[in-house]
Amino acid sequence: MNSGYHIKNLAVFYGQKPALSITEAHIEPGEMVALIGPNGAGKSTFLATMAGLLPPVSGIITFNERTLKELTLSERAKEL
């Protein structure tokens, strides 16, 4: 089974302004990940998008081989 988060060609905008762009990333269960960067770099935007709170303009996010859109709010909350 291919578990964890997988991100491909993700783009998030605030209005017309690009806020985040990720070509590809994989976060496996139990893996420690650090988000570092200056203010305005997109750290909080990344977390909000991964939680399904901000919709991406393009790209796909999967969690345990299911897209975030496929997860119910209850399933998302359980994983958070």
PDB file of N, CA and C in Angstrom:
ATOM      1  N   MET A   1       0.834  -1.193   0.000  1.00  0.00           N
ATOM      2  CA  MET A   1       0.000   0.000   0.000  1.00  0.00           C
ATOM      3  C   MET A   1       0.871   1.246   0.000  1.00  0.00           C
ATOM      4  N   ASN A   2       0.483   2.229  -0.754  1.00  0.00           N
ATOM      5  CA  ASN A   2       1.222   3.473  -0.883  1.00  0.00           C
ATOM      6  C   ASN A   2       0.584   4.510   0.031  1.00  0.00           C
ATOM      7  N   SER A   3       1.033   4.595   1.284  1.00  0.00           N
ATOM      8  CA  SER A   3       0.366   5.449   2.250  1.00  0.00           C
ATOM      9  C   SER A   3       1.073   6.787   2.404  1.00  0.00           C
ATOM     10  N   GLY A   4       0.457   7.656   3.170  1.00  0.00           N
ATOM     11  CA  GLY A   4       0.998   8.977   3.419  1.00  0.00           C
ATOM     12  C   GLY A   4       0.423   9.998   2.460  1.00  0.00           C
ATOM     13  N   TYR A   5       0.972  11.198   2.535  1.00  0.00           N
ATOM     14  CA  TYR A   5       0.570  12.302   1.662  1.00  0.00           C
ATOM     15  C   TYR A   5       1.442  12.314   0.411  1.00  0.00           C
ATOM     16  N   HIS A   6       0.818  12.564  -0.718  1.00  0.00           N
ATOM     17  CA  HIS A   6       1.537  12.728  -1.974  1.00  0.00           C
ATOM     18  C   HIS A   6       0.975  13.966  -2.665  1.00  0.00           C
ATOM     19  N   ILE A   7       1.863  14.843  -3.070  1.00  0.00           N
ATOM     20  CA  ILE A   7       1.490  16.115  -3.686  1.00  0.00           C
ATOM     21  C   ILE A   7       2.108  16.173  -5.070  1.00  0.00           C
ATOM     22  N   LYS A   8       1.334  16.598  -6.051  1.00  0.00           N
ATOM     23  CA  LYS A   8       1.842  16.682  -7.423  1.00  0.00           C
ATOM     24  C   LYS A   8       1.289  17.946  -8.081  1.00  0.00           C
ATOM     25  N   ASN A   9       2.188  18.785  -8.586  1.00  0.00           N
ATOM     26  CA  ASN A   9       1.845  19.999  -9.348  1.00  0.00           C
ATOM     27  C   ASN A   9       0.828  20.889  -8.633  1.00  0.00           C
ATOM     28  N   LEU A  10       1.069  21.140  -7.368  1.00  0.00           N
ATOM     29  CA  LEU A  10       0.152  21.917  -6.540  1.00  0.00           C
ATOM     30  C   LEU A  10       0.388  23.414  -6.704  1.00  0.00           C
ATOM     31  N   ALA A  11      -0.688  24.152  -6.904  1.00  0.00           N
ATOM     32  CA  ALA A  11      -0.617  25.618  -6.962  1.00  0.00           C
ATOM     33  C   ALA A  11      -1.786  26.180  -6.167  1.00  0.00           C
ATOM     34  N   VAL A  12      -1.479  27.132  -5.293  1.00  0.00           N
ATOM     35  CA  VAL A  12      -2.491  27.792  -4.478  1.00  0.00           C
ATOM     36  C   VAL A  12      -2.338  29.294  -4.679  1.00  0.00           C
ATOM     37  N   PHE A  13      -3.450  29.964  -4.867  1.00  0.00           N
ATOM     38  CA  PHE A  13      -3.454  31.412  -5.068  1.00  0.00           C
ATOM     39  C   PHE A  13      -4.332  32.069  -4.022  1.00  0.00           C
ATOM     40  N   TYR A  14      -4.008  33.301  -3.670  1.00  0.00           N
ATOM     41  CA  TYR A  14      -4.900  34.186  -2.917  1.00  0.00           C
ATOM     42  C   TYR A  14      -5.354  35.230  -3.908  1.00  0.00           C
ATOM     43  N   GLY A  15      -6.561  35.079  -4.419  1.00  0.00           N
ATOM     44  CA  GLY A  15      -7.034  35.957  -5.496  1.00  0.00           C
ATOM     45  C   GLY A  15      -6.208  35.700  -6.734  1.00  0.00           C
ATOM     46  N   GLN A  16      -5.547  36.728  -7.237  1.00  0.00           N
ATOM     47  CA  GLN A  16      -4.685  36.592  -8.415  1.00  0.00           C
ATOM     48  C   GLN A  16      -3.218  36.362  -8.050  1.00  0.00           C
ATOM     49  N   LYS A  17      -2.917  36.403  -6.749  1.00  0.00           N
ATOM     50  CA  LYS A  17      -1.527  36.313  -6.294  1.00  0.00           C
ATOM     51  C   LYS A  17      -1.133  34.865  -5.965  1.00  0.00           C
ATOM     52  N   PRO A  18      -0.084  34.332  -6.630  1.00  0.00           N
ATOM     53  CA  PRO A  18       0.377  32.980  -6.292  1.00  0.00           C
ATOM     54  C   PRO A  18       0.899  32.930  -4.861  1.00  0.00           C
ATOM     55  N   ALA A  19       0.453  31.936  -4.097  1.00  0.00           N
ATOM     56  CA  ALA A  19       0.864  31.809  -2.704  1.00  0.00           C
ATOM     57  C   ALA A  19       1.739  30.582  -2.467  1.00  0.00           C
ATOM     58  N   LEU A  20       1.599  29.569  -3.328  1.00  0.00           N
ATOM     59  CA  LEU A  20       2.319  28.322  -3.105  1.00  0.00           C
ATOM     60  C   LEU A  20       2.404  27.541  -4.406  1.00  0.00           C
ATOM     61  N   SER A  21       3.560  26.951  -4.651  1.00  0.00           N
ATOM     62  CA  SER A  21       3.748  26.095  -5.820  1.00  0.00           C
ATOM     63  C   SER A  21       4.680  24.950  -5.429  1.00  0.00           C
ATOM     64  N   ILE A  22       4.188  23.715  -5.572  1.00  0.00           N
ATOM     65  CA  ILE A  22       4.988  22.537  -5.250  1.00  0.00           C
ATOM     66  C   ILE A  22       4.898  21.576  -6.426  1.00  0.00           C
ATOM     67  N   THR A  23       6.034  21.222  -6.991  1.00  0.00           N
ATOM     68  CA  THR A  23       6.059  20.302  -8.125  1.00  0.00           C
ATOM     69  C   THR A  23       5.729  18.886  -7.674  1.00  0.00           C
ATOM     70  N   GLU A  24       6.417  18.401  -6.658  1.00  0.00           N
ATOM     71  CA  GLU A  24       6.148  17.052  -6.166  1.00  0.00           C
ATOM     72  C   GLU A  24       6.716  16.893  -4.769  1.00  0.00           C
ATOM     73  N   ALA A  25       5.967  16.202  -3.904  1.00  0.00           N
ATOM     74  CA  ALA A  25       6.431  15.921  -2.548  1.00  0.00           C
ATOM     75  C   ALA A  25       5.731  14.670  -2.036  1.00  0.00           C
ATOM     76  N   HIS A  26       6.424  13.952  -1.171  1.00  0.00           N
ATOM     77  CA  HIS A  26       5.869  12.751  -0.535  1.00  0.00           C
ATOM     78  C   HIS A  26       6.170  12.856   0.951  1.00  0.00           C
ATOM     79  N   ILE A  27       5.158  12.630   1.771  1.00  0.00           N
ATOM     80  CA  ILE A  27       5.340  12.612   3.217  1.00  0.00           C
ATOM     81  C   ILE A  27       4.782  11.282   3.702  1.00  0.00           C
ATOM     82  N   GLU A  28       5.664  10.439   4.180  1.00  0.00           N
ATOM     83  CA  GLU A  28       5.277   9.096   4.597  1.00  0.00           C
ATOM     84  C   GLU A  28       4.886   9.078   6.073  1.00  0.00           C
ATOM     85  N   PRO A  29       4.034   8.124   6.468  1.00  0.00           N
ATOM     86  CA  PRO A  29       3.648   8.013   7.879  1.00  0.00           C
ATOM     87  C   PRO A  29       4.875   7.868   8.772  1.00  0.00           C
ATOM     88  N   GLY A  30       4.873   8.601   9.868  1.00  0.00           N
ATOM     89  CA  GLY A  30       5.978   8.551  10.812  1.00  0.00           C
ATOM     90  C   GLY A  30       7.168   9.398  10.429  1.00  0.00           C
ATOM     91  N   GLU A  31       7.163   9.948   9.234  1.00  0.00           N
ATOM     92  CA  GLU A  31       8.268  10.776   8.775  1.00  0.00           C
ATOM     93  C   GLU A  31       8.195  12.147   9.445  1.00  0.00           C
ATOM     94  N   MET A  32       9.336  12.637   9.890  1.00  0.00           N
ATOM     95  CA  MET A  32       9.404  13.970  10.491  1.00  0.00           C
ATOM     96  C   MET A  32       9.702  14.973   9.385  1.00  0.00           C
ATOM     97  N   VAL A  33       8.898  16.026   9.315  1.00  0.00           N
ATOM     98  CA  VAL A  33       9.060  17.049   8.288  1.00  0.00           C
ATOM     99  C   VAL A  33       9.101  18.408   8.963  1.00  0.00           C
ATOM    100  N   ALA A  34      10.032  19.245   8.554  1.00  0.00           N
ATOM    101  CA  ALA A  34      10.129  20.608   9.074  1.00  0.00           C
ATOM    102  C   ALA A  34       9.833  21.584   7.951  1.00  0.00           C
ATOM    103  N   LEU A  35       8.982  22.550   8.228  1.00  0.00           N
ATOM    104  CA  LEU A  35       8.705  23.630   7.273  1.00  0.00           C
ATOM    105  C   LEU A  35       9.428  24.866   7.772  1.00  0.00           C
ATOM    106  N   ILE A  36      10.397  25.309   6.997  1.00  0.00           N
ATOM    107  CA  ILE A  36      11.149  26.494   7.393  1.00  0.00           C
ATOM    108  C   ILE A  36      11.131  27.490   6.245  1.00  0.00           C
ATOM    109  N   GLY A  37      11.201  28.734   6.593  1.00  0.00           N
ATOM    110  CA  GLY A  37      11.233  29.781   5.586  1.00  0.00           C
ATOM    111  C   GLY A  37      10.838  31.107   6.196  1.00  0.00           C
ATOM    112  N   PRO A  38      11.084  32.178   5.484  1.00  0.00           N
ATOM    113  CA  PRO A  38      10.744  33.502   5.998  1.00  0.00           C
ATOM    114  C   PRO A  38       9.227  33.737   5.996  1.00  0.00           C
ATOM    115  N   ASN A  39       8.816  34.808   6.655  1.00  0.00           N
ATOM    116  CA  ASN A  39       7.406  35.200   6.632  1.00  0.00           C
ATOM    117  C   ASN A  39       6.950  35.335   5.186  1.00  0.00           C
ATOM    118  N   GLY A  40       5.755  34.831   4.913  1.00  0.00           N
ATOM    119  CA  GLY A  40       5.196  34.953   3.571  1.00  0.00           C
ATOM    120  C   GLY A  40       5.696  33.914   2.586  1.00  0.00           C
ATOM    121  N   ALA A  41       6.440  32.911   3.066  1.00  0.00           N
ATOM    122  CA  ALA A  41       6.992  31.892   2.159  1.00  0.00           C
ATOM    123  C   ALA A  41       5.968  30.817   1.784  1.00  0.00           C
ATOM    124  N   GLY A  42       4.863  30.709   2.535  1.00  0.00           N
ATOM    125  CA  GLY A  42       3.828  29.737   2.206  1.00  0.00           C
ATOM    126  C   GLY A  42       3.704  28.574   3.177  1.00  0.00           C
ATOM    127  N   LYS A  43       4.348  28.666   4.340  1.00  0.00           N
ATOM    128  CA  LYS A  43       4.302  27.565   5.305  1.00  0.00           C
ATOM    129  C   LYS A  43       2.880  27.299   5.795  1.00  0.00           C
ATOM    130  N   SER A  44       2.202  28.327   6.256  1.00  0.00           N
ATOM    131  CA  SER A  44       0.824  28.175   6.750  1.00  0.00           C
ATOM    132  C   SER A  44      -0.130  27.826   5.616  1.00  0.00           C
ATOM    133  N   THR A  45       0.114  28.380   4.449  1.00  0.00           N
ATOM    134  CA  THR A  45      -0.709  28.060   3.276  1.00  0.00           C
ATOM    135  C   THR A  45      -0.569  26.583   2.938  1.00  0.00           C
ATOM    136  N   PHE A  46       0.646  26.065   3.007  1.00  0.00           N
ATOM    137  CA  PHE A  46       0.878  24.644   2.750  1.00  0.00           C
ATOM    138  C   PHE A  46       0.090  23.782   3.729  1.00  0.00           C
ATOM    139  N   LEU A  47       0.178  24.088   5.020  1.00  0.00           N
ATOM    140  CA  LEU A  47      -0.526  23.297   6.030  1.00  0.00           C
ATOM    141  C   LEU A  47      -2.042  23.383   5.853  1.00  0.00           C
ATOM    142  N   ALA A  48      -2.548  24.575   5.576  1.00  0.00           N
ATOM    143  CA  ALA A  48      -3.997  24.744   5.379  1.00  0.00           C
ATOM    144  C   ALA A  48      -4.471  23.988   4.137  1.00  0.00           C
ATOM    145  N   THR A  49      -3.667  23.971   3.096  1.00  0.00           N
ATOM    146  CA  THR A  49      -4.024  23.249   1.877  1.00  0.00           C
ATOM    147  C   THR A  49      -3.986  21.751   2.126  1.00  0.00           C
ATOM    148  N   MET A  50      -2.981  21.271   2.830  1.00  0.00           N
ATOM    149  CA  MET A  50      -2.880  19.845   3.135  1.00  0.00           C
ATOM    150  C   MET A  50      -4.043  19.378   4.008  1.00  0.00           C
ATOM    151  N   ALA A  51      -4.564  20.271   4.837  1.00  0.00           N
ATOM    152  CA  ALA A  51      -5.701  19.936   5.693  1.00  0.00           C
ATOM    153  C   ALA A  51      -7.026  20.038   4.937  1.00  0.00           C
ATOM    154  N   GLY A  52      -6.971  20.549   3.709  1.00  0.00           N
ATOM    155  CA  GLY A  52      -8.184  20.688   2.920  1.00  0.00           C
ATOM    156  C   GLY A  52      -8.951  21.955   3.218  1.00  0.00           C
ATOM    157  N   LEU A  53      -8.331  22.891   3.927  1.00  0.00           N
ATOM    158  CA  LEU A  53      -8.995  24.139   4.282  1.00  0.00           C
ATOM    159  C   LEU A  53      -8.890  25.192   3.188  1.00  0.00           C
ATOM    160  N   LEU A  54      -7.864  25.103   2.362  1.00  0.00           N
ATOM    161  CA  LEU A  54      -7.692  25.999   1.208  1.00  0.00           C
ATOM    162  C   LEU A  54      -7.710  25.150  -0.059  1.00  0.00           C
ATOM    163  N   PRO A  55      -8.509  25.538  -1.028  1.00  0.00           N
ATOM    164  CA  PRO A  55      -8.541  24.751  -2.269  1.00  0.00           C
ATOM    165  C   PRO A  55      -7.375  25.103  -3.180  1.00  0.00           C
ATOM    166  N   PRO A  56      -6.713  24.108  -3.737  1.00  0.00           N
ATOM    167  CA  PRO A  56      -5.665  24.402  -4.711  1.00  0.00           C
ATOM    168  C   PRO A  56      -6.274  24.840  -6.041  1.00  0.00           C
ATOM    169  N   VAL A  57      -5.563  25.686  -6.768  1.00  0.00           N
ATOM    170  CA  VAL A  57      -5.984  26.091  -8.108  1.00  0.00           C
ATOM    171  C   VAL A  57      -5.726  24.953  -9.082  1.00  0.00           C
ATOM    172  N   SER A  58      -4.626  24.238  -8.849  1.00  0.00           N
ATOM    173  CA  SER A  58      -4.305  23.080  -9.684  1.00  0.00           C
ATOM    174  C   SER A  58      -3.515  22.091  -8.855  1.00  0.00           C
ATOM    175  N   GLY A  59      -3.367  20.905  -9.400  1.00  0.00           N
ATOM    176  CA  GLY A  59      -2.585  19.878  -8.747  1.00  0.00           C
ATOM    177  C   GLY A  59      -3.464  18.908  -7.988  1.00  0.00           C
ATOM    178  N   ILE A  60      -2.805  17.958  -7.370  1.00  0.00           N
ATOM    179  CA  ILE A  60      -3.519  16.909  -6.654  1.00  0.00           C
ATOM    180  C   ILE A  60      -2.809  16.594  -5.347  1.00  0.00           C
ATOM    181  N   ILE A  61      -3.611  16.338  -4.321  1.00  0.00           N
ATOM    182  CA  ILE A  61      -3.106  15.902  -3.025  1.00  0.00           C
ATOM    183  C   ILE A  61      -3.812  14.595  -2.719  1.00  0.00           C
ATOM    184  N   THR A  62      -3.041  13.557  -2.445  1.00  0.00           N
ATOM    185  CA  THR A  62      -3.644  12.292  -2.050  1.00  0.00           C
ATOM    186  C   THR A  62      -3.158  11.915  -0.661  1.00  0.00           C
ATOM    187  N   PHE A  63      -4.037  11.262   0.065  1.00  0.00           N
ATOM    188  CA  PHE A  63      -3.707  10.741   1.382  1.00  0.00           C
ATOM    189  C   PHE A  63      -4.134   9.283   1.392  1.00  0.00           C
ATOM    190  N   ASN A  64      -3.169   8.399   1.591  1.00  0.00           N
ATOM    191  CA  ASN A  64      -3.429   6.958   1.544  1.00  0.00           C
ATOM    192  C   ASN A  64      -4.189   6.576   0.273  1.00  0.00           C
ATOM    193  N   GLU A  65      -3.702   7.082  -0.842  1.00  0.00           N
ATOM    194  CA  GLU A  65      -4.200   6.781  -2.190  1.00  0.00           C
ATOM    195  C   GLU A  65      -5.597   7.320  -2.479  1.00  0.00           C
ATOM    196  N   ARG A  66      -6.095   8.224  -1.661  1.00  0.00           N
ATOM    197  CA  ARG A  66      -7.385   8.872  -1.921  1.00  0.00           C
ATOM    198  C   ARG A  66      -7.152  10.375  -1.977  1.00  0.00           C
ATOM    199  N   THR A  67      -7.789  11.051  -2.930  1.00  0.00           N
ATOM    200  CA  THR A  67      -7.635  12.497  -2.999  1.00  0.00           C
ATOM    201  C   THR A  67      -8.334  13.117  -1.806  1.00  0.00           C
ATOM    202  N   LEU A  68      -7.882  14.312  -1.420  1.00  0.00           N
ATOM    203  CA  LEU A  68      -8.515  14.995  -0.299  1.00  0.00           C
ATOM    204  C   LEU A  68     -10.001  15.236  -0.571  1.00  0.00           C
ATOM    205  N   LYS A  69     -10.363  15.436  -1.834  1.00  0.00           N
ATOM    206  CA  LYS A  69     -11.767  15.650  -2.181  1.00  0.00           C
ATOM    207  C   LYS A  69     -12.609  14.412  -1.884  1.00  0.00           C
ATOM    208  N   GLU A  70     -11.993  13.233  -1.940  1.00  0.00           N
ATOM    209  CA  GLU A  70     -12.714  11.984  -1.683  1.00  0.00           C
ATOM    210  C   GLU A  70     -12.952  11.734  -0.197  1.00  0.00           C
ATOM    211  N   LEU A  71     -12.154  12.356   0.658  1.00  0.00           N
ATOM    212  CA  LEU A  71     -12.292  12.147   2.096  1.00  0.00           C
ATOM    213  C   LEU A  71     -13.452  12.970   2.643  1.00  0.00           C
ATOM    214  N   THR A  72     -14.233  12.372   3.520  1.00  0.00           N
ATOM    215  CA  THR A  72     -15.298  13.123   4.181  1.00  0.00           C
ATOM    216  C   THR A  72     -14.660  14.078   5.192  1.00  0.00           C
ATOM    217  N   LEU A  73     -15.417  15.052   5.647  1.00  0.00           N
ATOM    218  CA  LEU A  73     -14.904  15.973   6.669  1.00  0.00           C
ATOM    219  C   LEU A  73     -14.497  15.210   7.922  1.00  0.00           C
ATOM    220  N   SER A  74     -15.262  14.205   8.272  1.00  0.00           N
ATOM    221  CA  SER A  74     -14.952  13.400   9.452  1.00  0.00           C
ATOM    222  C   SER A  74     -13.646  12.630   9.268  1.00  0.00           C
ATOM    223  N   GLU A  75     -13.407  12.074   8.089  1.00  0.00           N
ATOM    224  CA  GLU A  75     -12.155  11.353   7.820  1.00  0.00           C
ATOM    225  C   GLU A  75     -10.969  12.307   7.851  1.00  0.00           C
ATOM    226  N   ARG A  76     -11.145  13.495   7.275  1.00  0.00           N
ATOM    227  CA  ARG A  76     -10.070  14.500   7.300  1.00  0.00           C
ATOM    228  C   ARG A  76      -9.731  14.899   8.723  1.00  0.00           C
ATOM    229  N   ALA A  77     -10.764  15.163   9.528  1.00  0.00           N
ATOM    230  CA  ALA A  77     -10.558  15.586  10.907  1.00  0.00           C
ATOM    231  C   ALA A  77      -9.836  14.507  11.706  1.00  0.00           C
ATOM    232  N   LYS A  78     -10.178  13.265  11.464  1.00  0.00           N
ATOM    233  CA  LYS A  78      -9.536  12.146  12.157  1.00  0.00           C
ATOM    234  C   LYS A  78      -8.044  12.103  11.844  1.00  0.00           C
ATOM    235  N   GLU A  79      -7.679  12.338  10.599  1.00  0.00           N
ATOM    236  CA  GLU A  79      -6.281  12.303  10.198  1.00  0.00           C
ATOM    237  C   GLU A  79      -5.503  13.505  10.690  1.00  0.00           C
ATOM    238  N   LEU A  80      -6.162  14.648  10.799  1.00  0.00           N
ATOM    239  CA  LEU A  80      -5.483  15.841  11.301  1.00  0.00           C
ATOM    240  C   LEU A  80      -5.072  15.660  12.747  1.00  0.00           C
TER     241      LEU A  80
END
